Amino acid sequence: MYFECVNCNTCIEANIFISVCADCSYPLTIRQNDTSTLLRDSQIVTLGEGGSKIIQLSKFARLVGVSKVHAKLENCNPTGSFKDRGSAMMIGAIKSAGIKNIVEDSSGNAGASVAAYSASAGIQADIFVPENAPKAKIDQISVYGATVHRVPGHRDNSEKQAKQFVSENQFLYASHNTSPYFLEGTKSFAREVVDELHSKMPDHIVMPVGNGSLLISTYLALKELWVTGKIGILPKLYAIQSDVIKPIVSELHNIEWTFNPKQITCADGIASSNPPRMKQILQAIKESKGDSISVSEDSIQRYRKVLAQSEGIFMEPTSAAPFAGLETLVEKGTIDGRDSVLIPVTGSGLKSPT
Ligand SMILES: [Zn+2]
């Protein structure tokens, strides 16, 4: 099995200790069509992730003026977010290599997920989180037995300190943002959409995007199925960001935006100022003919309540961003009212109750 760098086309033999390209530092990706030798079933660490239900949101669809909206309930994964799909495969690979200590940095959801799968695999995890991450997420990481390192300042500081800790202790840096295994594991989301909706594939998939693992993996999985004729259309993919932190919107539309570490978004799961896989994020949006827009803090909070009070779905603020974004995309005419849309509910409201 091989890792490839989509930035400079370097290809190396898969190695659990290497996640970024030695030539250009871009995060590596498992070479397409190279996954049959990935992990044997017995090597995957599982807590029952995946298989999330898809439900129709009739009242929300009427509210925003779209004929059909489906939600895939990723909040029902074992630790309450879609990250479990990636963690299962990444921790399985790490366990297979006999590694006993790992380090991760996260805004919360990935940290909790990696902590849970590490506990199951008998691996000690050190998780670096922003000091202002929701208390419920930090508590969750701690209860799984991981060592929590709370880092003052913006999310990016957690990554810096985690990398420093890795070099001081010679532990494995198991970053969900750069691990080829994590990205590969997350592909199961899109495959399940195809299995369940198949001939009724949505015209558009709208999701919150910070570092882009779900967006990129969805694009890769759907493209594999599209080029082999297993699906008839490639849904358009949309990356929704907050007005406060919007590097993807800025890059895609060539809009000037400067990161201000003092500005905080309620959508903490997408508070990434510099996504390491930016090239793949832009490719997923452009090649699927999608778009990226940002939404206000007020609209995120408003739609969080709308979904809870009209459809009974309790999601964290990050997950409400695409619902707010859909309203804007319909108003702009980017999405036609006759089209169908799928939105993943990426994380549980219990992670950020207030
Ligand atoms: Zn490279």
Coordinates of C-alpha atoms and ligand atoms in Angstrom, one line a residue:
M1 CA 0.0 0.0 0.0
Y2 CA 1.2 3.5 -0.8
F3 CA 0.8 7.1 0.4
E4 CA 0.7 9.8 -2.2
C5 CA 1.3 13.6 -2.0
V6 CA -1.3 15.3 -4.1
N7 CA 0.7 18.5 -3.9
C8 CA 4.0 17.3 -5.5
N9 CA 3.0 13.8 -6.7
T10 CA 5.5 12.0 -4.5
C11 CA 4.6 8.4 -3.7
I12 CA 6.0 6.4 -0.7
E13 CA 5.3 3.0 0.8
A14 CA 2.7 3.3 3.6
N15 CA 4.4 4.0 7.0
I16 CA 2.4 4.7 10.2
F17 CA 5.2 7.1 11.4
I18 CA 4.9 9.3 8.3
S19 CA 1.8 11.5 7.6
V20 CA 3.2 14.4 5.7
C21 CA 5.3 14.6 2.5
A22 CA 9.1 14.8 3.1
D23 CA 9.5 17.1 0.1
C24 CA 6.7 19.7 0.6
S25 CA 5.1 18.9 4.0
Y26 CA 1.6 18.5 2.5
P27 CA -0.4 15.8 4.4
L28 CA -0.3 12.4 2.6
T29 CA -3.3 10.4 1.3
I30 CA -3.7 6.7 0.8
R31 CA -3.3 6.1 -3.0
Q32 CA -6.7 5.6 -4.6
N33 CA -7.7 2.1 -5.5
D34 CA -5.0 0.9 -3.1
T35 CA -7.3 0.3 -0.1
S36 CA -7.9 -3.5 -0.5
T37 CA -4.8 -4.2 1.5
L38 CA -5.6 -1.4 4.1
L39 CA -6.5 -3.2 7.3
R40 CA -7.9 -6.6 8.0
D41 CA -11.2 -6.5 9.8
S42 CA -9.4 -8.0 12.9
Q43 CA -7.1 -5.0 13.0
I44 CA -9.8 -2.3 13.0
V45 CA -10.7 -1.1 16.5
T46 CA -14.4 -0.6 16.6
L47 CA -16.9 0.9 19.0
G48 CA -19.9 0.4 16.5
E49 CA -19.2 3.6 14.5
G50 CA -21.0 4.3 11.2
G51 CA -24.3 3.1 10.0
S52 CA -26.0 6.3 11.0
K53 CA -29.6 6.9 9.9
I54 CA -30.7 9.3 7.2
I55 CA -33.9 11.1 7.9
Q56 CA -36.0 13.6 6.0
L57 CA -36.5 17.1 7.4
S58 CA -39.8 18.2 5.9
K59 CA -40.4 21.3 8.1
F60 CA -36.9 22.6 7.7
A61 CA -37.1 22.0 3.9
R62 CA -40.3 24.1 3.7
L63 CA -38.7 26.8 5.9
V64 CA -35.8 27.3 3.5
G65 CA -37.7 26.6 0.3
V66 CA -36.1 23.4 -0.9
S67 CA -38.1 20.4 -2.1
K68 CA -36.2 17.7 -0.1
V69 CA -33.6 17.9 2.7
H70 CA -32.1 14.8 4.2
A71 CA -30.0 14.7 7.4
K72 CA -27.5 12.0 8.2
L73 CA -27.3 11.6 11.9
E74 CA -23.6 11.5 12.6
N75 CA -24.3 12.8 16.1
C76 CA -25.3 9.2 16.8
N77 CA -21.8 7.8 16.5
P78 CA -20.2 6.3 19.7
T79 CA -18.6 9.5 20.9
G80 CA -21.2 11.8 19.3
S81 CA -19.5 12.9 16.1
F82 CA -18.5 11.7 12.6
K83 CA -14.8 11.7 13.8
D84 CA -15.3 8.1 15.0
R85 CA -15.2 6.8 11.4
G86 CA -11.6 8.2 11.0
S87 CA -10.5 7.3 14.5
A88 CA -11.5 3.6 14.1
M89 CA -9.2 3.2 11.2
M90 CA -6.3 5.4 12.4
I91 CA -6.2 3.8 15.9
G92 CA -6.5 0.3 14.3
A93 CA -3.4 1.0 12.2
I94 CA -1.5 2.4 15.3
K95 CA -2.5 -0.6 17.4
S96 CA -1.4 -3.0 14.6
A97 CA 2.1 -1.3 14.7
G98 CA 2.3 -2.0 18.4
I99 CA 2.5 1.7 19.4
K100 CA 1.5 2.5 23.0
N101 CA 1.6 6.3 23.2
I102 CA 0.1 8.9 20.9
V103 CA -0.4 12.6 20.9
E104 CA -3.2 14.5 19.2
D105 CA -4.5 18.1 19.2
S106 CA -8.1 18.9 18.7
S107 CA -10.9 21.5 19.2
G108 CA -12.7 18.7 21.1
N109 CA -14.6 16.2 19.0
A110 CA -11.6 14.5 17.4
G111 CA -9.9 14.5 20.8
A112 CA -12.8 12.8 22.4
S113 CA -13.0 10.3 19.6
V114 CA -9.3 9.5 19.6
A115 CA -9.3 9.2 23.4
A116 CA -12.2 6.6 23.2
Y117 CA -10.6 4.4 20.5
S118 CA -7.2 4.7 22.2
A119 CA -8.8 3.5 25.5
S120 CA -10.3 0.5 23.7
A121 CA -7.0 -0.3 22.0
G122 CA -4.9 0.0 25.2
I123 CA -3.1 3.1 24.0
Q124 CA -2.2 6.1 26.2
A125 CA -3.3 9.3 24.5
D126 CA -2.1 12.9 25.3
I127 CA -4.7 15.3 23.9
F128 CA -4.0 19.0 23.5
V129 CA -7.1 21.2 23.4
P130 CA -7.8 24.9 23.4
E131 CA -8.5 26.2 26.9
N132 CA -11.8 27.6 25.7
A133 CA -13.1 24.4 24.2
P134 CA -16.6 23.4 25.5
K135 CA -16.3 21.9 29.0
A136 CA -18.4 18.9 27.9
K137 CA -15.8 18.0 25.3
I138 CA -12.9 18.3 27.6
D139 CA -14.6 16.3 30.3
Q140 CA -15.4 13.6 27.8
I141 CA -11.7 13.3 26.8
S142 CA -10.7 13.1 30.4
V143 CA -13.2 10.4 31.4
Y144 CA -11.9 8.2 28.6
G145 CA -8.5 8.2 30.5
A146 CA -6.5 10.4 28.1
T147 CA -4.3 13.1 29.5
V148 CA -5.8 16.5 28.7
H149 CA -3.5 19.5 28.1
R150 CA -5.4 22.7 28.0
V151 CA -3.7 25.3 25.9
P152 CA -4.4 29.1 26.3
G153 CA -5.2 31.1 23.1
H154 CA -6.4 30.0 19.7
R155 CA -6.8 26.5 18.4
D156 CA -3.5 26.8 16.5
N157 CA -1.6 27.0 19.8
S158 CA -2.7 23.5 20.7
E159 CA -1.1 22.1 17.5
K160 CA 2.2 23.9 18.2
Q161 CA 2.3 22.6 21.8
A162 CA 1.3 19.1 20.8
K163 CA 4.2 18.9 18.2
Q164 CA 6.6 20.2 20.8
F165 CA 5.5 17.5 23.2
V166 CA 5.9 14.9 20.5
S167 CA 9.5 15.9 19.8
E168 CA 10.3 16.0 23.6
N169 CA 8.9 12.5 24.3
Q170 CA 9.4 10.7 21.0
F171 CA 5.7 9.7 20.9
L172 CA 3.7 9.3 17.7
Y173 CA 1.9 12.4 16.5
A174 CA -1.5 11.0 15.6
S175 CA -3.1 14.1 14.1
H176 CA -6.5 13.5 12.6
N177 CA -5.8 16.5 10.3
T178 CA -2.9 14.9 8.6
S179 CA -3.3 11.1 9.1
P180 CA -3.9 9.3 5.8
Y181 CA -5.7 6.5 7.8
F182 CA -8.1 9.0 9.4
L183 CA -9.1 10.5 6.0
E184 CA -9.6 7.0 4.6
G185 CA -11.8 5.9 7.5
T186 CA -14.0 8.9 7.1
K187 CA -14.9 7.8 3.5
S188 CA -17.5 5.4 4.9
F189 CA -19.8 8.3 5.4
A190 CA -20.3 8.9 1.7
R191 CA -20.4 5.2 0.9
E192 CA -23.3 4.8 3.3
V193 CA -25.1 7.8 1.6
V194 CA -24.8 5.9 -1.7
D195 CA -25.9 2.6 -0.3
E196 CA -29.0 4.1 1.3
L197 CA -30.1 6.7 -1.3
H198 CA -28.5 5.2 -4.4
S199 CA -30.8 6.1 -7.3
K200 CA -32.1 9.1 -5.3
M201 CA -28.7 10.7 -4.7
P202 CA -28.9 14.3 -3.4
D203 CA -28.0 17.1 -5.9
H204 CA -26.1 18.9 -3.1
I205 CA -24.3 17.9 0.1
V206 CA -23.7 20.9 2.5
M207 CA -21.4 20.5 5.5
P208 CA -19.4 22.5 8.0
V209 CA -15.8 22.6 7.1
G210 CA -12.8 23.4 9.2
N211 CA -9.8 21.2 8.3
G212 CA -11.9 19.4 5.7
S213 CA -11.6 15.6 6.5
L214 CA -15.3 14.9 5.9
L215 CA -15.5 17.1 2.7
I216 CA -12.4 15.6 1.1
S217 CA -13.2 12.0 2.0
T218 CA -16.8 12.5 0.7
Y219 CA -15.4 13.8 -2.6
L220 CA -12.9 11.0 -2.9
A221 CA -15.4 8.2 -2.1
L222 CA -18.1 9.7 -4.4
K223 CA -15.6 10.2 -7.2
E224 CA -14.5 6.6 -7.0
L225 CA -18.1 5.4 -7.3
W226 CA -18.9 8.0 -10.0
V227 CA -16.1 7.1 -12.4
T228 CA -16.9 3.4 -12.1
G229 CA -20.6 4.1 -12.9
K230 CA -22.0 3.1 -9.6
I231 CA -23.6 6.5 -9.1
G232 CA -25.1 8.6 -11.9
I233 CA -24.3 12.0 -10.6
L234 CA -21.6 13.6 -8.5
P235 CA -23.4 15.7 -5.9
K236 CA -22.1 19.3 -5.6
L237 CA -20.2 19.8 -2.3
Y238 CA -20.4 22.9 -0.2
A239 CA -18.1 24.0 2.6
I240 CA -19.8 26.2 5.2
Q241 CA -17.6 28.4 7.5
S242 CA -18.2 31.1 10.0
D243 CA -17.8 34.7 9.2
V244 CA -15.2 34.9 11.9
I245 CA -12.9 32.2 10.5
K246 CA -13.1 31.6 6.8
P247 CA -9.8 30.7 5.1
I248 CA -11.5 28.5 2.5
V249 CA -14.1 31.1 1.5
S250 CA -11.2 33.6 1.2
E251 CA -9.0 31.3 -0.9
L252 CA -11.8 30.1 -3.2
H253 CA -13.2 33.5 -4.0
N254 CA -10.0 35.5 -3.6
I255 CA -11.5 37.6 -0.9
E256 CA -9.2 39.3 1.5
W257 CA -9.5 37.9 5.0
T258 CA -7.0 38.2 7.9
F259 CA -7.0 35.8 10.8
N260 CA -7.6 37.5 14.1
P261 CA -6.8 35.1 17.0
K262 CA -8.9 37.2 19.4
Q263 CA -12.1 36.6 17.4
I264 CA -13.8 33.4 18.6
T265 CA -16.6 31.6 16.8
C266 CA -19.4 29.5 18.5
A267 CA -18.7 26.9 15.8
D268 CA -15.5 25.7 17.6
G269 CA -15.3 22.5 15.4
I270 CA -14.5 24.6 12.3
A271 CA -12.2 27.2 13.9
S272 CA -9.2 26.3 11.8
S273 CA -7.4 29.3 10.3
N274 CA -5.0 27.4 8.1
P275 CA -6.4 23.9 6.9
P276 CA -3.4 21.7 6.1
R277 CA -5.3 20.0 3.2
M278 CA -6.4 23.2 1.6
K279 CA -5.5 22.0 -1.9
Q280 CA -7.8 18.9 -1.6
I281 CA -10.6 21.0 -0.1
L282 CA -10.5 23.4 -3.1
Q283 CA -10.4 20.5 -5.5
A284 CA -13.4 18.8 -3.9
I285 CA -15.4 22.1 -4.2
K286 CA -14.3 23.0 -7.7
E287 CA -14.5 19.6 -9.3
S288 CA -18.0 18.9 -7.8
K289 CA -19.1 22.4 -9.0
G290 CA -20.0 23.3 -5.4
D291 CA -19.1 26.4 -3.4
S292 CA -18.0 27.8 0.0
I293 CA -19.7 30.5 1.9
S294 CA -19.6 31.8 5.4
V295 CA -22.5 32.4 7.9
S296 CA -22.9 34.8 10.9
E297 CA -22.7 33.7 14.5
D298 CA -26.3 34.8 15.0
S299 CA -27.6 32.6 12.1
I300 CA -25.7 29.6 13.5
Q301 CA -27.3 30.0 16.9
R302 CA -30.7 30.7 15.3
Y303 CA -30.6 27.5 13.1
R304 CA -29.4 25.4 16.0
K305 CA -32.7 26.3 17.8
V306 CA -34.7 26.0 14.6
L307 CA -33.6 22.4 14.1
A308 CA -34.1 21.5 17.8
Q309 CA -37.5 23.1 18.0
S310 CA -38.9 22.1 14.6
E311 CA -37.3 18.7 13.9
G312 CA -36.2 17.6 17.4
I313 CA -32.5 17.4 16.5
F314 CA -30.0 18.7 19.2
M315 CA -26.7 19.5 17.5
E316 CA -23.6 21.4 18.5
P317 CA -23.3 25.0 17.0
T318 CA -20.7 23.8 14.4
S319 CA -23.3 21.4 13.0
A320 CA -25.9 24.2 12.6
A321 CA -23.6 26.2 10.2
P322 CA -24.6 24.2 7.1
F323 CA -28.3 24.6 7.9
A324 CA -27.8 28.4 8.1
G325 CA -25.7 28.2 5.0
L326 CA -28.4 26.4 3.0
E327 CA -30.7 29.4 3.6
T328 CA -28.1 31.7 2.0
L329 CA -27.4 29.3 -0.9
V330 CA -31.1 29.2 -1.8
E331 CA -31.5 33.0 -1.4
K332 CA -28.5 33.5 -3.8
G333 CA -30.0 31.0 -6.3
T334 CA -26.9 28.8 -6.0
I335 CA -29.2 25.9 -4.9
D336 CA -32.5 25.7 -6.8
G337 CA -35.7 25.1 -4.7
R338 CA -36.5 22.0 -6.8
D339 CA -33.2 20.3 -5.8
S340 CA -32.5 17.8 -3.1
V341 CA -30.0 18.4 -0.3
L342 CA -28.2 16.2 2.3
I343 CA -26.6 17.7 5.4
P344 CA -24.6 15.7 8.0
V345 CA -25.4 16.4 11.6
T346 CA -21.7 16.2 12.4
G347 CA -21.8 16.5 16.2
S348 CA -24.2 16.1 19.2
G349 CA -25.6 19.0 21.1
L350 CA -24.7 17.3 24.3
K351 CA -21.1 18.3 23.5
S352 CA -21.9 22.0 23.8
P353 CA -25.2 22.1 25.8
T354 CA -25.5 25.9 26.1
Ligands
ZN1 ZN 4.8 16.7 -1.5

